[in-house]
């Protein structure tokens, strides 16, 4: 049976979980549509999700659609849980991006759409909440075209928009007005289709061409509707089946897949959610998993003890996992999120979103819980590796990385409810980075005249890179000039040493190149190369110097015109750099940049100084050099 792995994505509160409920209801999986507010939805299964009314962890539900098994992945919308979204994006065949007809295109909407386009994930848009007061159609389509893509095709129109009686009238290729609009867009996306249109317009199959352009990311159908009333959802369902691709899989090949989620069964056993790209997975099968650690790939062997696949809703059945399916696999004791199954080629090449830019120290309310807290944090890190529990060198207590304050509250709740550990947090602080100020080289040659006794020749060059490029390691010597073990020792040491620069922050946005090598048979050891590499890097960092940079967010705020002075004062106290400002008789608008560390404080203060009427949107922009004395970490 063919499989379609479908993602539902949106800015928080746009209604993606409600849309998931409606799709399941229409497919006959559930007998009533659950409510996010009442905590009765299928995919928000955690007690914490039900209480807060937000999605925290990605969830999978399945339904049948005209002989197709759709594995629907509901993802978080809140920016604090963007890591969950990133993991889901790696396993999608297609996506539905949900936009509110009232709020329109929001910060997270733009981030998600750009990422889907970059990854080449075929995407449909669903404009939700057409039954809500303030819902828009024509001007919203203009906003979508301006902020997301001009390659959009509305697939229907809304009658009585903004009322409880809102209905959607679908368009079809029997309508000459719609067909003309579709042809205009499709000819712009394909020279071949344009040539065929000029040759014989009556012979065109516009529907097939639309499907082809959707699957290659050149077109995005837009459906209007309401997940609450069900208006327009049937047309969206038809579009999912008609326009999103169902890739062909190889059932006979070796099992190859990606682990995108890890949870623990009641008995504590690890359960890996695997998106299987080819081959099959059955119980008692021996699997190899691959993981990238400090720039090198490590492999682990494990024996599968049980396999379950999604069948109806959230229910799973014991079965052999077929290619294209999503399976829950038990028995892989070493497995972690992001591991590749069967082939290291399936490893992710890098993150789509910026890693967490904030961190906080967490300590147990009861000092006797210190060791249990460390174990509990490591368990949480198996679900979300970016939390990255680590020892804070200033306090000598555990610290975790965060995307925002809501995530901090979630971590506290999980530790309390699942592990019985009450915790306290220090004030959240920004994670800075260091960039090398200039290019430097260093060489250590074997011989008694060197500063170290190690039997190893190592030459290195450290070069500044483009902002946002990360840390890259490369060779300017033949791979055969060192054994694999010695070569790996150098690369691992580069990644390890550059976790901490001159001011204690990770060194990034640079390249380290191995420029010279030499060794003497078994006399040279991996430890020789580790210590020489670390010695050279310490020298090079001191010679090059580093620039400490802080994370910065872009922001846009709308507020009642009478509150402008208070808003500008608040932004000024947050060290904001204002880039745009204008006002109308009723509303003021300000945009610019502010340190990420200040965002939460601004969010907390704006409602009080604007009578709750401010609209504040923000997203990470970049790392910028710190002016004045650079802060030290430890």
Coordinates of C-alpha atoms in Angstrom, one line a residue:
X1 CA 0.0 0.0 0.0
X2 CA 1.4 3.5 -0.8
X3 CA 2.1 5.9 2.0
X4 CA 2.1 9.7 2.1
X5 CA 3.8 11.3 5.1
X6 CA 2.0 14.6 5.5
X7 CA 3.0 17.5 7.8
X8 CA 0.6 20.1 9.2
X9 CA 2.5 23.2 10.1
X10 CA 1.6 26.7 11.2
X11 CA 2.3 29.7 13.4
X12 CA 0.9 29.0 16.9
X13 CA -2.9 29.4 17.2
X14 CA -3.5 29.3 13.4
X15 CA -5.6 26.1 13.9
X16 CA -3.4 23.2 12.7
X17 CA -4.4 20.8 15.5
X18 CA -8.0 21.6 14.9
X19 CA -7.5 20.9 11.2
X20 CA -5.9 17.5 12.1
X21 CA -9.1 16.7 14.1
X22 CA -11.3 17.7 11.2
X23 CA -9.4 15.5 8.7
X24 CA -9.6 12.6 11.1
X25 CA -13.3 13.2 11.6
X26 CA -14.0 13.4 7.9
X27 CA -12.0 10.1 7.4
X28 CA -14.2 8.4 10.0
X29 CA -11.4 7.9 12.4
X30 CA -13.1 9.8 15.3
X31 CA -16.8 10.3 15.9
X32 CA -16.5 13.9 17.0
X33 CA -14.1 16.7 16.5
X34 CA -11.9 17.3 19.6
X35 CA -11.2 20.8 21.0
X36 CA -7.8 22.2 21.8
X37 CA -9.3 24.4 24.6
X38 CA -11.0 21.4 26.3
X39 CA -7.9 19.1 25.8
X40 CA -9.8 16.5 23.9
X41 CA -7.7 16.3 20.7
X42 CA -6.1 13.1 19.4
X43 CA -2.6 14.4 18.9
X44 CA -2.1 16.5 22.0
X45 CA -1.8 13.5 24.2
X46 CA 0.5 14.8 27.0
X47 CA -1.3 16.1 30.1
X48 CA 0.8 19.3 29.8
X49 CA -0.3 19.8 26.2
X50 CA -4.0 19.4 27.2
X51 CA -3.6 21.9 30.1
X52 CA -1.8 24.5 28.1
X53 CA -3.7 24.1 24.9
X54 CA -0.5 24.0 22.7
X55 CA 1.3 21.2 20.9
X56 CA 4.7 20.5 22.4
X57 CA 5.8 17.2 20.8
X58 CA 5.1 16.1 17.2
X59 CA 2.5 13.4 17.0
X60 CA 1.6 10.9 14.2
X61 CA -2.0 9.8 13.3
X62 CA -3.0 7.7 10.3
X63 CA -6.0 7.6 8.0
X64 CA -7.0 6.1 4.7
X65 CA -7.6 8.2 1.6
X66 CA -8.7 6.5 -1.6
X67 CA -6.3 3.5 -1.2
X68 CA -3.6 5.7 0.3
X69 CA -2.3 5.6 3.9
X70 CA -1.7 9.1 5.1
X71 CA 0.6 9.4 8.1
X72 CA -0.3 12.8 9.3
X73 CA 2.3 14.6 11.5
X74 CA 1.0 17.3 13.7
X75 CA 3.8 19.7 14.7
X76 CA 4.2 22.4 17.4
X77 CA 3.4 26.0 16.3
X78 CA 5.1 27.8 19.2
X79 CA 8.6 29.0 18.3
X80 CA 10.0 27.5 21.6
X81 CA 9.5 24.1 20.1
X82 CA 10.9 24.7 16.6
X83 CA 13.3 21.7 17.1
X84 CA 10.3 19.4 17.0
X85 CA 9.3 21.0 13.7
X86 CA 12.8 20.6 12.3
X87 CA 12.8 16.8 13.0
X88 CA 9.4 16.4 11.4
X89 CA 10.5 18.3 8.2
X90 CA 13.1 15.7 7.6
X91 CA 10.5 12.9 7.0
X92 CA 7.8 14.7 5.0
X93 CA 6.6 13.9 1.5
X94 CA 4.3 16.9 1.5
X95 CA 2.9 19.6 3.8
X96 CA -0.1 21.7 4.5
X97 CA 0.8 25.2 5.8
X98 CA -2.1 26.6 7.8
X99 CA -2.6 30.4 7.9
X100 CA -5.2 32.2 9.9
X101 CA -7.7 34.3 7.8
X102 CA -7.8 36.8 10.7
X103 CA -4.1 37.2 11.8
X104 CA -2.7 36.4 8.3
X105 CA 1.0 35.8 7.6
X106 CA 2.9 35.8 10.9
X107 CA 6.6 35.5 11.7
X108 CA 6.6 31.7 12.1
X109 CA 4.5 31.4 8.9
X110 CA 7.3 33.0 6.9
X111 CA 10.0 30.9 8.5
X112 CA 8.2 27.7 7.8
X113 CA 7.3 28.5 4.2
X114 CA 10.9 29.5 3.4
X115 CA 12.2 26.3 5.0
X116 CA 9.7 24.1 3.1
X117 CA 10.7 25.8 -0.2
X118 CA 14.4 25.3 0.6
X119 CA 13.8 21.6 1.2
X120 CA 11.7 21.2 -1.8
X121 CA 8.7 19.9 0.2
X122 CA 5.5 20.2 -2.0
X123 CA 3.2 22.4 0.0
X124 CA -0.5 23.3 0.0
X125 CA -1.8 26.3 1.9
X126 CA -5.0 26.2 4.0
X127 CA -6.4 29.6 5.1
X128 CA -8.3 28.7 8.3
X129 CA -10.9 30.5 10.4
X130 CA -12.9 32.0 7.5
X131 CA -15.9 31.9 9.9
X132 CA -14.2 34.2 12.4
X133 CA -14.9 37.9 12.6
X134 CA -12.2 39.9 10.8
X135 CA -11.5 37.1 8.3
X136 CA -10.1 38.3 5.0
X137 CA -9.9 36.8 1.5
X138 CA -8.7 39.1 -1.4
X139 CA -6.3 41.3 0.6
X140 CA -5.0 38.2 2.4
X141 CA -4.2 36.6 -1.0
X142 CA -2.2 39.8 -1.7
X143 CA -0.4 39.4 1.6
X144 CA 0.4 35.8 0.8
X145 CA 1.7 36.6 -2.6
X146 CA 3.9 39.4 -1.2
X147 CA 5.2 37.7 1.9
X148 CA 5.4 34.1 0.8
X149 CA 5.3 33.5 -2.9
X150 CA 3.7 34.8 -6.1
X151 CA 3.2 31.2 -7.2
X152 CA -0.1 30.8 -5.5
X153 CA -3.5 29.7 -6.9
X154 CA -6.7 30.2 -4.9
X155 CA -8.8 27.0 -5.3
X156 CA -12.1 28.5 -4.2
X157 CA -13.9 31.6 -2.9
X158 CA -15.7 32.2 0.4
X159 CA -19.3 33.3 0.8
X160 CA -20.3 35.2 4.0
X161 CA -16.7 35.4 5.1
X162 CA -16.3 36.5 8.7
X163 CA -19.6 35.0 9.8
X164 CA -20.7 31.7 11.3
X165 CA -22.4 31.0 7.9
X166 CA -19.2 31.2 5.9
X167 CA -19.2 28.6 3.1
X168 CA -16.5 27.8 0.5
X169 CA -17.3 27.5 -3.2
X170 CA -14.6 25.4 -4.8
X171 CA -13.2 26.3 -8.2
X172 CA -12.8 23.8 -11.0
X173 CA -11.2 23.7 -14.4
X174 CA -14.7 23.7 -16.0
X175 CA -14.8 27.4 -14.9
X176 CA -13.3 29.5 -17.7
X177 CA -12.3 32.4 -15.3
X178 CA -10.5 30.0 -12.9
X179 CA -8.9 28.2 -15.9
X180 CA -7.6 31.4 -17.3
X181 CA -6.1 32.4 -14.0
X182 CA -4.5 28.9 -13.6
X183 CA -3.1 28.9 -17.1
X184 CA -1.5 32.3 -16.5
X185 CA 0.3 31.0 -13.5
X186 CA 1.2 27.6 -15.0
X187 CA 2.7 29.1 -18.2
X188 CA 4.9 31.3 -16.0
X189 CA 6.2 28.2 -14.3
X190 CA 7.0 26.1 -17.3
X191 CA 8.3 26.9 -20.8
X192 CA 7.1 23.6 -22.1
X193 CA 3.6 24.2 -20.9
X194 CA 3.7 27.7 -22.4
X195 CA 4.8 26.3 -25.8
X196 CA 2.0 23.7 -25.6
X197 CA -0.5 26.5 -24.8
X198 CA 0.6 28.6 -27.7
X199 CA 0.4 25.5 -30.0
X200 CA -3.0 24.2 -28.9
X201 CA -4.7 25.6 -25.8
X202 CA -7.7 23.3 -26.0
X203 CA -5.5 20.2 -25.7
X204 CA -4.0 21.3 -22.3
X205 CA -4.4 19.2 -19.2
X206 CA -4.2 22.0 -16.6
X207 CA -5.0 19.7 -13.7
X208 CA -2.0 17.4 -14.5
X209 CA 0.3 20.4 -15.0
X210 CA -0.8 21.9 -11.7
X211 CA 0.0 18.6 -10.0
X212 CA 3.4 18.5 -11.7
X213 CA 4.3 22.0 -10.6
X214 CA 3.1 21.5 -7.0
X215 CA 5.3 18.4 -6.8
X216 CA 8.4 20.4 -7.9
X217 CA 7.6 23.4 -5.7
X218 CA 6.7 25.7 -8.5
X219 CA 3.0 26.1 -7.5
X220 CA 1.1 26.2 -4.3
X221 CA -2.8 25.8 -4.3
X222 CA -4.5 27.8 -1.6
X223 CA -7.6 26.5 0.0
X224 CA -9.9 28.5 2.2
X225 CA -12.0 27.0 5.0
X226 CA -12.7 26.5 8.7
X227 CA -11.4 23.5 10.7
X228 CA -14.1 24.2 13.3
X229 CA -17.2 24.1 11.0
X230 CA -15.6 21.8 8.3
X231 CA -16.1 24.4 5.5
X232 CA -13.6 23.8 2.7
X233 CA -11.9 20.9 4.3
X234 CA -13.3 18.4 1.8
X235 CA -11.7 20.4 -1.0
X236 CA -8.4 20.4 0.8
X237 CA -8.6 16.7 1.3
X238 CA -9.1 16.3 -2.5
X239 CA -6.1 18.5 -3.1
X240 CA -3.9 16.4 -0.8
X241 CA -4.8 13.3 -2.7
X242 CA -4.6 14.9 -6.1
X243 CA -1.6 17.2 -5.9
X244 CA 0.9 15.9 -3.3
X245 CA 3.3 13.2 -4.4
X246 CA 3.4 9.6 -3.3
X247 CA 7.0 8.6 -3.9
X248 CA 7.8 5.1 -5.3
X249 CA 9.8 3.0 -2.8
X250 CA 12.1 0.0 -3.1
X251 CA 10.7 -2.8 -0.9
X252 CA 13.6 -5.2 -1.7
X253 CA 16.5 -3.0 -0.8
X254 CA 18.3 -2.8 2.6
X255 CA 16.2 -0.9 5.2
X256 CA 17.2 2.8 5.1
X257 CA 15.4 5.4 7.2
X258 CA 15.5 8.3 9.7
X259 CA 14.8 8.4 13.4
X260 CA 12.8 11.6 14.1
X261 CA 11.4 10.9 17.5
X262 CA 12.3 8.8 20.6
X263 CA 10.0 8.1 23.5
X264 CA 10.0 5.6 26.4
X265 CA 7.5 2.8 26.9
X266 CA 5.9 2.2 30.3
X267 CA 8.7 -0.2 31.2
X268 CA 11.4 2.3 30.2
X269 CA 12.2 0.7 26.9
X270 CA 13.2 3.1 24.1
X271 CA 10.8 3.4 21.2
X272 CA 12.2 4.9 18.0
X273 CA 9.9 6.5 15.4
X274 CA 11.4 5.6 12.1
X275 CA 10.5 7.0 8.7
X276 CA 11.5 4.1 6.4
X277 CA 12.6 5.2 2.9
X278 CA 13.4 1.8 1.5
X279 CA 13.4 -1.8 2.5
X280 CA 11.5 -3.4 5.3
X281 CA 12.0 -3.7 9.1
X282 CA 10.8 -6.9 10.9
X283 CA 11.3 -8.2 14.5
X284 CA 14.6 -10.0 15.2
X285 CA 16.3 -8.0 12.4
X286 CA 19.8 -6.7 13.1
X287 CA 20.0 -3.0 12.3
X288 CA 22.9 -0.6 12.1
X289 CA 22.3 3.0 13.1
X290 CA 24.6 5.9 12.3
X291 CA 25.3 9.2 14.2
X292 CA 27.5 12.2 13.6
X293 CA 29.6 13.0 16.7
X294 CA 32.1 15.9 16.6
X295 CA 32.3 15.7 12.9
X296 CA 32.8 12.0 12.6
X297 CA 30.3 9.2 12.0
X298 CA 29.8 6.5 14.6
X299 CA 27.8 3.3 14.1
X300 CA 25.8 1.2 16.5
X301 CA 24.3 -2.3 16.2
X302 CA 21.0 -3.2 17.6
X303 CA 18.4 -6.1 17.4
X304 CA 14.8 -5.2 16.7
X305 CA 12.5 -6.7 19.3
X306 CA 9.2 -5.3 18.1
X307 CA 7.8 -3.3 15.2
X308 CA 4.5 -1.4 15.1
X309 CA 3.0 0.7 12.3
X310 CA 0.3 3.3 12.4
X311 CA -3.1 1.9 11.2
X312 CA -6.0 4.0 12.4
X313 CA -5.7 7.3 14.2
X314 CA -3.0 7.0 16.9
X315 CA -3.4 3.3 17.1
X316 CA -0.6 1.0 15.9
X317 CA -0.6 -2.6 15.0
X318 CA 2.2 -5.2 15.1
X319 CA 3.4 -5.6 11.5
X320 CA 6.4 -5.6 9.2
X321 CA 7.2 -1.9 8.4
X322 CA 7.0 -1.3 4.6
X323 CA 9.0 1.3 2.7
X324 CA 7.4 4.7 3.0
X325 CA 5.8 3.9 6.3
X326 CA 6.4 5.4 9.8
X327 CA 7.2 2.6 12.3
X328 CA 7.6 2.4 16.1
X329 CA 10.7 0.3 16.5
X330 CA 11.8 -1.3 19.9
X331 CA 15.1 -2.9 20.8
X332 CA 17.6 -0.3 19.6
X333 CA 19.0 0.6 23.0
X334 CA 21.6 3.1 21.7
X335 CA 19.2 4.9 19.3
X336 CA 18.9 8.7 19.5
X337 CA 16.9 11.3 17.6
X338 CA 18.5 12.1 14.2
X339 CA 20.1 8.7 13.8
X340 CA 20.1 7.2 10.3
X341 CA 19.0 3.6 9.9
X342 CA 21.0 1.4 7.5
X343 CA 23.1 4.0 5.7
X344 CA 25.2 7.0 6.9
X345 CA 24.0 8.8 3.7
X346 CA 20.7 9.2 5.4
X347 CA 22.2 11.4 8.1
X348 CA 21.0 15.0 8.1
X349 CA 23.6 17.4 6.7
X350 CA 22.7 20.3 9.1
X351 CA 20.0 22.1 10.9
X352 CA 17.3 24.1 9.1
X353 CA 16.8 26.5 12.0
X354 CA 19.2 28.3 14.4
X355 CA 20.1 26.2 17.4
X356 CA 18.8 27.5 20.8
X357 CA 20.2 31.0 21.6
X358 CA 19.4 31.0 25.3
X359 CA 20.4 28.9 28.3
X360 CA 19.7 28.7 32.0
X361 CA 21.0 26.9 35.1
X362 CA 18.6 24.4 36.6
X363 CA 18.9 23.1 40.1
X364 CA 16.7 20.8 42.3
X365 CA 14.6 22.4 45.0
X366 CA 15.8 19.5 47.2
X367 CA 19.6 19.3 47.1
X368 CA 19.3 15.5 47.5
X369 CA 17.8 15.3 44.0
X370 CA 21.0 16.5 42.3
X371 CA 22.0 13.1 40.9
X372 CA 18.4 12.1 39.9
X373 CA 18.0 15.5 38.2
X374 CA 21.1 14.9 36.1
X375 CA 19.6 11.5 35.0
X376 CA 16.2 13.1 34.3
X377 CA 17.8 15.8 32.2
X378 CA 19.7 13.3 30.1
X379 CA 16.4 11.4 29.6
X380 CA 14.7 14.6 28.3
X381 CA 17.7 15.2 26.0
X382 CA 16.9 11.9 24.3
X383 CA 13.6 13.4 23.2
X384 CA 15.2 16.8 22.4
X385 CA 19.0 16.7 21.9
X386 CA 19.2 20.5 21.5
X387 CA 18.3 20.9 25.2
X388 CA 21.9 19.7 25.7
X389 CA 22.3 19.3 29.5
X390 CA 25.8 20.4 30.4
X391 CA 27.8 21.5 33.5
X392 CA 27.8 25.3 33.9
X393 CA 31.3 26.2 34.9
X394 CA 30.4 29.2 36.9
X395 CA 27.8 27.6 39.2
X396 CA 29.1 24.0 38.8
X397 CA 25.4 23.0 38.3
X398 CA 23.5 21.7 35.3
X399 CA 22.4 24.1 32.6
X400 CA 20.1 23.5 29.6
X401 CA 19.7 25.3 26.3
X402 CA 16.3 26.9 25.4
X403 CA 14.5 28.7 22.6
X404 CA 12.3 30.7 25.1
X405 CA 10.6 31.0 28.4
X406 CA 7.7 28.8 27.6
X407 CA 10.1 25.9 27.0
X408 CA 11.6 26.6 30.4
X409 CA 8.1 26.1 32.0
X410 CA 7.6 22.9 30.0
X411 CA 10.9 21.5 31.2
X412 CA 10.0 22.3 34.8
X413 CA 6.6 20.6 34.4
X414 CA 8.0 17.5 32.8
X415 CA 10.6 17.1 35.5
X416 CA 8.0 17.4 38.2
X417 CA 5.3 15.2 36.6
X418 CA 7.4 12.4 35.1
X419 CA 10.4 12.3 37.5
X420 CA 9.0 13.8 40.7
X421 CA 11.7 16.5 40.9
X422 CA 10.8 20.1 41.6
X423 CA 13.4 22.5 40.2
X424 CA 14.4 26.2 40.2
X425 CA 15.9 28.1 37.4
X426 CA 18.4 31.0 37.2
X427 CA 17.5 33.9 35.0
X428 CA 17.7 33.0 31.3
X429 CA 20.8 34.4 29.5
X430 CA 21.9 34.6 25.9
X431 CA 24.3 32.1 24.4
X432 CA 27.1 34.1 22.7
X433 CA 29.5 32.8 20.0
X434 CA 33.1 33.7 19.0
X435 CA 34.4 34.3 15.5
X436 CA 38.1 34.3 14.6
X437 CA 39.3 37.8 13.8
X438 CA 41.8 36.8 11.1
X439 CA 43.5 33.9 9.4
X440 CA 46.4 32.2 11.1
X441 CA 48.5 29.1 10.5
X442 CA 50.6 26.8 12.8
X443 CA 52.8 23.8 12.3
X444 CA 54.2 21.2 14.7
X445 CA 56.8 18.9 13.2
X446 CA 58.2 15.8 14.8
X447 CA 61.6 16.3 16.4
X448 CA 63.3 17.1 19.7
X449 CA 63.3 20.9 18.9
X450 CA 59.5 21.1 19.2
X451 CA 57.6 22.2 22.3
X452 CA 56.0 18.9 22.8
X453 CA 57.4 15.3 22.7
X454 CA 54.7 13.9 20.5
X455 CA 55.5 11.9 17.5
X456 CA 53.2 13.7 15.1
X457 CA 53.5 16.3 12.4
X458 CA 50.4 18.5 12.1
X459 CA 49.8 21.7 10.2
X460 CA 46.6 23.7 10.6
X461 CA 45.1 26.9 9.2
X462 CA 42.2 28.7 10.8
X463 CA 40.2 31.0 8.6
X464 CA 37.2 33.3 9.3
X465 CA 34.1 32.2 7.4
X466 CA 30.9 33.9 6.4
X467 CA 28.5 34.8 9.2
X468 CA 26.1 31.9 9.8
X469 CA 28.4 29.4 8.0
X470 CA 29.2 27.4 11.1
X471 CA 32.3 25.4 11.8
X472 CA 33.8 23.5 8.9
X473 CA 36.8 21.2 8.9
X474 CA 38.6 20.2 5.7
X475 CA 41.8 18.6 4.3
X476 CA 44.6 20.2 2.2
X477 CA 46.5 17.0 2.3
X478 CA 45.9 13.6 0.7
X479 CA 43.5 11.4 2.8
X480 CA 46.1 8.7 2.6
X481 CA 48.7 10.8 4.3
X482 CA 47.3 9.6 7.7
X483 CA 45.6 6.5 8.8
X484 CA 41.8 6.8 9.4
X485 CA 42.3 6.6 13.2
X486 CA 44.8 9.5 13.2
X487 CA 42.7 11.5 10.8
X488 CA 39.7 11.1 13.0
X489 CA 41.7 12.1 16.1
X490 CA 42.5 15.4 14.5
X491 CA 39.0 16.2 13.3
X492 CA 37.4 15.2 16.7
X493 CA 39.9 17.4 18.5
X494 CA 39.1 20.4 16.3
X495 CA 35.4 20.2 17.1
X496 CA 36.1 19.5 20.8
X497 CA 38.6 22.4 21.4
X498 CA 36.5 25.0 19.5
X499 CA 33.6 24.4 21.8
X500 CA 35.3 26.9 24.0
X501 CA 37.1 30.0 22.7
X502 CA 39.1 32.8 24.4
X503 CA 36.0 34.0 26.2
X504 CA 34.5 30.6 26.9
X505 CA 31.9 30.6 24.1
X506 CA 31.9 28.2 21.1
X507 CA 34.0 29.3 18.1
X508 CA 32.0 29.2 14.9
X509 CA 31.7 30.7 11.4
X510 CA 35.2 29.5 10.5
X511 CA 37.2 26.9 8.6
X512 CA 40.0 24.7 10.0
X513 CA 42.1 23.1 7.4
X514 CA 44.7 20.3 7.9
X515 CA 47.7 21.5 5.8
X516 CA 50.5 19.1 6.8
X517 CA 50.9 15.6 8.3
X518 CA 53.5 13.1 9.3
X519 CA 53.7 10.0 11.5
X520 CA 56.0 7.1 12.2
X521 CA 54.2 3.7 12.0
X522 CA 52.9 2.4 15.3
X523 CA 55.1 4.8 17.2
X524 CA 52.6 7.6 16.5
X525 CA 49.3 7.3 18.4
X526 CA 45.9 8.9 18.1
X527 CA 46.6 10.6 21.4
X528 CA 49.8 12.2 19.9
X529 CA 47.6 13.8 17.2
X530 CA 44.9 14.9 19.7
X531 CA 47.4 16.6 22.0
X532 CA 49.3 18.3 19.1
X533 CA 46.1 19.5 17.5
X534 CA 44.8 20.9 20.8
X535 CA 48.1 22.6 21.4
X536 CA 48.1 24.2 18.0
X537 CA 44.5 25.4 18.2
X538 CA 45.2 27.1 21.5
X539 CA 48.1 29.0 20.0
X540 CA 46.1 29.9 16.9
X541 CA 43.1 31.3 18.8
X542 CA 45.4 33.5 20.9
X543 CA 47.2 34.7 17.8
X544 CA 44.0 35.3 15.7
X545 CA 41.9 36.8 18.5
X546 CA 38.1 36.3 18.5
X547 CA 35.1 38.6 18.2
X548 CA 32.3 37.8 20.7
X549 CA 28.8 38.0 19.1
X550 CA 25.4 38.0 20.7
X551 CA 22.1 36.7 19.2
X552 CA 19.8 39.3 17.8
X553 CA 16.1 39.1 16.9
X554 CA 14.3 41.2 14.3
X555 CA 10.9 42.6 15.6
X556 CA 7.8 44.4 14.5
X557 CA 5.4 45.9 16.9
X558 CA 2.0 47.5 16.3
X559 CA 0.4 49.6 19.1
X560 CA -2.4 52.2 19.8
X561 CA -1.0 55.6 18.8
X562 CA -1.5 57.1 22.2
X563 CA 0.9 54.6 23.8
X564 CA 3.9 55.3 21.5
X565 CA 6.1 57.1 24.0
X566 CA 5.8 54.2 26.5
X567 CA 6.5 51.6 23.7
X568 CA 9.6 53.5 22.4
X569 CA 10.9 53.8 26.0
X570 CA 10.5 50.1 26.5
X571 CA 12.2 49.3 23.2
X572 CA 15.1 51.7 24.1
X573 CA 15.6 50.0 27.5
X574 CA 15.9 46.7 25.6
X575 CA 18.8 48.1 23.6
X576 CA 16.7 48.0 20.4
X577 CA 18.0 49.3 17.1
X578 CA 15.0 50.8 15.4
X579 CA 15.0 50.6 11.6
X580 CA 11.5 51.7 10.7
X581 CA 8.8 53.8 12.3
X582 CA 5.5 55.3 11.1
X583 CA 2.0 55.9 12.4
X584 CA -1.6 56.5 11.4
X585 CA -4.3 58.3 13.4
X586 CA -4.9 55.2 15.3
X587 CA -1.9 52.9 15.1
X588 CA 1.9 53.1 15.5
X589 CA 4.3 50.8 13.8
X590 CA 8.0 50.2 14.8
X591 CA 10.4 47.6 13.4
X592 CA 14.0 46.9 14.1
X593 CA 16.4 44.6 16.0
X594 CA 17.0 43.8 19.7
X595 CA 19.2 41.4 21.6
X596 CA 17.5 38.0 21.9
X597 CA 18.0 38.1 25.6
X598 CA 15.7 41.2 25.8
X599 CA 12.8 39.7 23.9
X600 CA 11.0 38.1 26.8
X601 CA 11.1 41.2 28.9
X602 CA 9.5 43.3 26.0
X603 CA 6.8 40.6 25.5
X604 CA 6.0 40.8 29.2
X605 CA 5.8 44.6 29.4
X606 CA 4.0 45.5 26.2
X607 CA 0.5 44.3 27.3
X608 CA 0.6 46.5 30.4
X609 CA 1.6 49.7 28.6
X610 CA -0.8 49.2 25.6
X611 CA -3.9 48.0 27.4
X612 CA -3.3 44.6 25.8
X613 CA -3.6 45.9 22.3
X614 CA 0.0 45.6 21.1
X615 CA 0.9 43.1 18.4
X616 CA 4.5 42.0 18.7
X617 CA 6.2 39.5 16.3
X618 CA 9.8 38.5 16.4
X619 CA 12.3 36.0 15.0
X620 CA 16.0 35.3 15.3
X621 CA 18.0 37.3 12.8
X622 CA 21.7 36.8 13.3
X623 CA 24.7 37.0 15.6
X624 CA 26.2 40.5 15.9
X625 CA 29.5 41.7 17.5
X626 CA 29.2 42.8 21.1
X627 CA 30.2 46.4 21.7
X628 CA 32.3 47.2 24.7
X629 CA 33.7 44.6 27.0
X630 CA 32.8 41.1 25.7
X631 CA 31.0 38.9 28.3
X632 CA 32.9 35.8 29.5
X633 CA 31.4 32.4 30.0
X634 CA 33.0 30.7 33.0

